[in-house]
XYZ file of C-alpha atoms in Angstrom:
382
model
C -11.883 -18.040 -3.609
C -10.401 -18.113 -7.019
C -12.446 -18.605 -10.149
C -10.500 -19.561 -13.306
C -11.061 -17.242 -16.207
C -13.282 -18.982 -18.803
C -14.146 -16.300 -21.194
C -11.557 -15.363 -23.980
C -10.194 -11.849 -24.001
C -12.331 -10.880 -27.051
C -15.562 -11.623 -25.172
C -14.263 -9.722 -21.998
C -13.573 -6.627 -24.125
C -17.090 -6.764 -25.636
C -18.476 -7.207 -22.143
C -16.632 -4.106 -20.867
C -17.853 -2.015 -23.820
C -21.430 -3.047 -23.320
C -20.986 -2.577 -19.506
C -20.054 0.986 -20.074
C -23.411 1.843 -21.689
C -25.247 0.146 -18.952
C -28.594 0.342 -20.948
C -31.688 -1.350 -18.983
C -33.556 -3.617 -21.084
C -37.288 -4.262 -20.618
C -38.552 -7.389 -18.790
C -35.359 -8.029 -16.823
C -36.268 -8.736 -13.240
C -32.837 -9.457 -12.022
C -31.573 -6.158 -13.139
C -34.258 -4.571 -10.909
C -33.969 -6.675 -7.758
C -30.195 -7.902 -7.665
C -28.035 -5.766 -5.395
C -24.205 -6.478 -5.994
C -21.824 -4.748 -3.712
C -18.197 -4.399 -4.825
C -15.753 -5.047 -1.828
C -12.388 -4.956 -3.531
C -10.976 -3.986 -6.916
C -7.320 -4.376 -7.934
C -4.822 -3.224 -9.148
C -4.953 0.495 -8.395
C -1.549 1.056 -10.245
C 0.567 -0.714 -12.770
C 3.779 -0.052 -14.607
C 3.782 0.582 -18.241
C 4.626 -2.581 -20.237
C 4.417 -4.897 -17.226
C 1.616 -7.384 -17.327
C -0.785 -7.611 -14.434
C -4.080 -9.317 -13.587
C -7.019 -7.844 -11.911
C -8.878 -8.924 -8.930
C -12.599 -8.299 -7.899
C -14.473 -9.272 -4.831
C -18.188 -8.733 -4.664
C -21.239 -9.892 -2.550
C -24.988 -9.694 -2.921
C -27.942 -9.502 -0.416
C -29.086 -12.842 -1.582
C -27.660 -15.703 -3.758
C -28.018 -15.750 -7.446
C -26.021 -16.582 -10.545
C -24.520 -13.820 -12.748
C -23.916 -14.897 -16.070
C -20.598 -12.866 -16.339
C -18.338 -11.114 -13.764
C -15.218 -9.144 -14.868
C -13.181 -6.023 -14.679
C -13.343 -3.218 -17.278
C -10.869 -0.505 -18.138
C -11.548 2.783 -20.042
C -8.932 5.317 -21.193
C -9.260 8.986 -21.306
C -10.719 8.860 -24.855
C -13.445 6.457 -23.814
C -11.973 3.302 -25.404
C -12.398 0.034 -23.730
C -9.347 -1.993 -22.764
C -10.773 -4.646 -20.404
C -8.889 -7.271 -18.479
C -9.291 -10.627 -20.279
C -10.689 -13.649 -18.974
C -14.020 -12.638 -17.391
C -15.867 -15.417 -15.313
C -18.958 -17.133 -16.511
C -22.031 -18.332 -14.302
C -20.624 -17.060 -11.042
C -22.637 -17.682 -7.889
C -22.775 -14.418 -5.918
C -23.954 -14.679 -2.356
C -23.902 -12.600 0.862
C -20.634 -14.431 1.844
C -18.849 -13.108 -1.321
C -16.952 -14.186 -4.238
C -13.622 -13.268 -5.728
C -12.221 -13.547 -9.275
C -8.889 -12.972 -10.786
C -8.705 -12.122 -14.388
C -6.176 -12.747 -17.193
C -3.303 -10.410 -17.446
C -2.668 -7.547 -19.798
C -0.287 -4.538 -20.177
C -1.329 -0.877 -20.489
C 0.659 2.265 -21.620
C 1.478 4.824 -19.132
C -1.406 7.045 -18.162
C -4.592 7.384 -16.141
C -7.588 4.979 -16.703
C -10.968 4.430 -15.285
C -11.333 0.856 -13.765
C -14.506 -0.875 -12.651
C -16.076 -4.141 -11.985
C -19.140 -5.220 -14.131
C -21.570 -8.107 -14.201
C -24.340 -9.571 -16.466
C -27.683 -10.838 -15.050
C -29.598 -13.826 -16.296
C -31.688 -11.693 -18.737
C -28.594 -10.474 -20.335
C -28.356 -6.933 -18.945
C -24.949 -5.417 -18.080
C -24.429 -3.551 -14.862
C -21.211 -1.403 -13.801
C -19.962 -1.369 -10.244
C -18.191 1.692 -8.669
C -15.161 2.849 -10.652
C -11.725 3.932 -9.509
C -8.721 5.478 -10.882
C -6.093 3.152 -12.360
C -2.583 4.860 -12.660
C -0.146 3.255 -14.956
C 3.369 4.730 -14.144
C 6.133 4.929 -16.557
C 8.694 2.060 -16.499
C 11.496 4.537 -15.536
C 11.770 4.658 -11.756
C 12.871 7.619 -9.755
C 16.663 8.149 -9.952
C 18.252 7.297 -6.775
C 21.477 9.237 -6.050
C 24.584 7.344 -5.058
C 24.831 6.412 -1.398
C 27.649 8.447 0.454
C 28.607 9.278 3.888
C 28.877 6.982 7.010
C 26.064 4.545 5.881
C 27.791 3.596 2.695
C 29.870 1.031 4.496
C 27.186 -0.289 6.878
C 25.711 0.229 10.367
C 27.011 3.301 12.362
C 27.047 0.757 15.486
C 30.527 -0.580 15.862
C 30.982 -4.399 15.409
C 27.680 -4.940 13.541
C 27.154 -6.731 10.189
C 24.317 -7.090 7.766
C 21.766 -9.747 8.824
C 18.810 -9.046 6.526
C 18.015 -6.582 3.709
C 15.541 -5.721 0.894
C 17.213 -4.008 -1.922
C 14.132 -3.785 -4.226
C 16.233 -5.362 -7.262
C 13.422 -7.724 -8.154
C 9.597 -7.857 -7.734
C 8.241 -7.923 -4.253
C 8.278 -11.371 -2.805
C 4.816 -11.412 -1.327
C 4.089 -14.255 0.868
C 7.565 -15.487 1.642
C 9.176 -12.117 2.666
C 6.459 -9.500 2.670
C 2.651 -9.189 3.148
C 1.035 -6.311 1.393
C -2.731 -6.371 1.804
C -3.249 -6.680 5.648
C -1.626 -6.064 8.956
C -2.795 -6.525 12.536
C -1.733 -2.898 13.164
C -4.831 -1.869 11.155
C -8.394 -2.190 12.867
C -9.906 -4.028 9.867
C -6.726 -5.622 8.460
C -6.628 -3.752 5.250
C -7.862 -0.444 6.501
C -7.875 1.595 9.633
C -10.127 4.696 9.646
C -9.813 5.183 13.457
C -6.307 6.187 13.067
C -7.052 9.253 10.933
C -6.121 7.220 7.863
C -7.810 6.852 4.283
C -5.735 3.754 3.561
C -7.281 0.694 1.848
C -4.280 -1.800 1.333
C -3.510 -3.530 -2.084
C -0.428 -5.627 -3.193
C -0.712 -3.687 -6.482
C 0.084 -0.189 -4.993
C 3.860 -1.019 -4.701
C 5.861 -1.402 -7.877
C 9.660 -2.123 -8.300
C 11.765 -0.845 -11.054
C 15.505 0.311 -11.299
C 16.271 -0.980 -7.673
C 13.611 1.292 -6.303
C 10.185 0.533 -4.736
C 7.432 2.988 -5.534
C 4.315 3.313 -3.353
C 1.422 4.797 -5.131
C -1.832 6.037 -3.466
C -4.966 6.609 -5.597
C -8.654 7.236 -4.813
C -10.460 3.850 -4.096
C -13.958 2.794 -4.754
C -14.234 1.691 -1.136
C -16.001 3.639 1.451
C -14.594 3.575 5.079
C -16.861 3.043 8.069
C -16.813 6.801 8.933
C -18.173 7.554 5.429
C -15.023 8.935 3.860
C -13.700 7.678 0.519
C -10.585 5.395 0.892
C -7.333 5.517 -1.023
C -5.835 2.378 -2.214
C -2.217 2.451 -1.199
C 0.682 0.271 -0.247
C 2.256 -1.306 2.856
C 4.894 -3.884 3.170
C 5.090 -5.901 6.434
C 7.208 -8.934 7.458
C 4.209 -10.032 9.750
C 2.378 -12.986 8.443
C 5.156 -13.953 5.820
C 6.840 -17.354 5.571
C 9.998 -15.890 6.732
C 8.334 -13.924 9.529
C 11.535 -11.663 10.006
C 11.466 -9.609 13.269
C 13.874 -6.981 14.439
C 15.296 -7.333 18.048
C 16.912 -5.443 20.936
C 20.484 -4.506 19.894
C 19.872 -4.212 16.184
C 19.990 -1.286 13.856
C 17.684 -0.729 10.915
C 18.260 1.677 8.070
C 16.304 2.858 5.028
C 16.864 5.403 2.262
C 13.781 6.975 0.996
C 12.593 9.931 -1.219
C 10.193 12.014 0.690
C 6.842 12.695 -0.813
C 5.676 16.040 -2.099
C 1.849 15.677 -2.195
C -0.507 16.954 0.511
C -1.892 14.052 2.387
C 1.181 11.792 2.119
C 2.100 9.972 5.327
C 5.068 7.594 4.796
C 6.722 5.690 7.540
C 9.181 2.899 8.537
C 7.892 1.384 11.887
C 7.512 -1.806 13.824
C 4.494 -3.734 15.355
C 3.656 -6.888 17.262
C 0.774 -8.160 19.185
C -0.888 -4.867 19.542
C 2.363 -3.107 20.562
C 5.983 -3.001 19.919
C 5.772 0.124 17.799
C 9.045 2.070 17.160
C 8.756 4.798 14.395
C 12.087 5.087 12.678
C 10.373 8.028 10.972
C 6.963 9.468 9.979
C 6.772 12.300 7.586
C 4.138 14.843 6.393
C 4.753 17.320 3.500
C 2.972 20.045 5.447
C 6.000 19.930 7.853
C 8.402 20.021 5.014
C 11.671 19.819 7.022
C 10.539 17.705 9.888
C 10.739 14.064 10.746
C 8.703 12.470 13.687
C 10.813 10.086 15.643
C 8.921 8.116 18.181
C 9.336 5.156 20.778
C 5.720 3.910 21.667
C 7.131 0.930 23.764
C 8.717 3.216 26.468
C 7.268 6.563 25.302
C 9.629 9.178 24.071
C 9.524 11.335 20.839
C 11.429 14.008 19.039
C 10.516 16.290 16.175
C 13.801 16.507 14.227
C 14.129 19.454 12.011
C 16.803 19.844 9.254
C 16.064 21.927 6.123
C 19.168 20.597 4.457
C 18.515 17.015 4.890
C 14.640 16.900 5.039
C 12.500 18.251 2.446
C 9.770 17.116 -0.076
C 11.248 15.240 -3.018
C 14.739 14.767 -1.382
C 16.421 11.538 -0.763
C 17.282 10.972 2.853
C 18.805 7.968 4.913
C 17.120 7.315 8.335
C 18.156 4.638 10.733
C 17.259 3.380 14.358
C 19.294 1.493 16.906
C 16.781 -0.385 19.098
C 18.864 -0.285 22.369
C 17.702 -1.949 25.656
C 18.050 1.333 27.521
C 17.997 3.821 24.700
C 16.731 4.009 21.144
C 18.852 6.214 19.020
C 17.974 7.782 15.551
C 20.411 8.582 12.804
C 19.828 10.735 9.789
C 22.332 10.490 6.877
C 24.599 8.586 9.225
C 24.830 11.198 12.112
C 23.067 10.417 15.434
C 20.207 13.047 15.799
C 18.183 11.821 18.959
C 18.633 9.283 21.820
C 15.649 8.748 23.991
C 17.201 7.233 27.111
C 14.209 4.886 27.568
C 14.940 2.025 25.131
C 12.916 -1.004 24.241
C 14.111 -3.405 27.014
C 16.038 -6.531 26.887
C 13.719 -9.022 25.277
C 11.934 -6.810 22.642
C 11.181 -7.887 19.066
C 8.709 -6.776 16.440
C 7.929 -6.948 12.705
C 8.889 -4.355 10.141
C 6.460 -2.185 8.288
C 7.261 0.280 5.475
C 4.153 2.068 4.404
C 2.487 4.979 2.522
C -0.484 6.043 4.476
C -2.947 8.870 3.367
C -4.052 11.344 6.108
C -7.722 11.816 6.655
C -7.436 15.529 7.649
C -7.644 15.568 11.410
C -3.872 16.082 12.297
C -2.426 16.897 9.018
C -4.157 17.875 5.637
C -6.023 15.275 3.502
C -5.247 15.120 -0.223
C -6.598 18.129 -2.054
C -7.554 16.461 -5.230
C -7.477 12.970 -6.830
C -3.922 12.959 -8.386
C -1.814 9.918 -7.269
C 0.404 10.252 -4.303
C 3.802 8.710 -4.587
C 6.636 7.662 -2.139
C 9.910 5.821 -3.142
C 12.369 3.537 -1.159
C 15.821 2.396 -2.275
C 16.214 -0.324 0.404
C 15.684 -1.459 4.001
C 18.593 -2.967 5.805
C 18.991 -4.662 9.392
C 22.407 -4.854 11.095
C 23.205 -6.810 14.268
């Protein structure tokens, strides 16, 4: 449900300023009885100078009408920089309601972002806050491609059949989906897989031909009681194109491995509860190791190379989906062949993601600083 913004930016800014005070006024019954729960707040990240809207989803224990519902922003000095276009006279019920604000730009830095609402008596109420990270418009510098992968697939006779070069904003809907996947138990989060992820389209930004995935602490709480982290995932599943990789094809990506504790990036596949081939998984606590896994016909290798694999290093990683053997390549050289393959009729959707470890197998984040991961391209040959 989308509610069109009806309040001018000037009013939205005043609302946010008052909301920060959250001073209860006498005789306001709704302030004492209404319970509003914030289910989703976006964005979790922005790029300096690039306009973005905010999204807010809430629900209540029983239906009532809020005079105003909006999204506030506060900078480190305590000044209010709210998203314009708060919504008036919003009916909030147990089934929930969503609004999308007007757009605004922010300077690079870290901000506090929160939803707010106004009850029928005029009192303002703040909802849980989260960190809003606004990154510099300058993307990580990607070194020139060199070596065998510069001219295409290492598999003889193949040509490029699909690619994402990240030269323009993410094409959500037609090419990628960023806020849900059937690989996650709850669609947009998946605590039972030792992940703190809470997916949001806003957690992936593009500049200079590079996609940057940014994970930040979320205002959402997972079913196991742990605080979620808003983070990014791109999947072809559910998109209009619905692109799938198939037996006999080769996929390749070039990524900058993350440095922060808790980071868990991966390029992988998924379809109908199965079909998973991990081109790579990486954890900075194993700084020189890539996890290469075939979950279709189980096989795995822990590939270690201190020269090619290290936190902050750019590396090219590829997978050939052979019927009888899945083969992995690092910087154009074959490093592992599993001898099991995917079978003759295998197909699956692509997923490029930055997950956040919950601490069971690899350390969870040690603080609240943003976690980033960058990708230069994803290419498929056949």
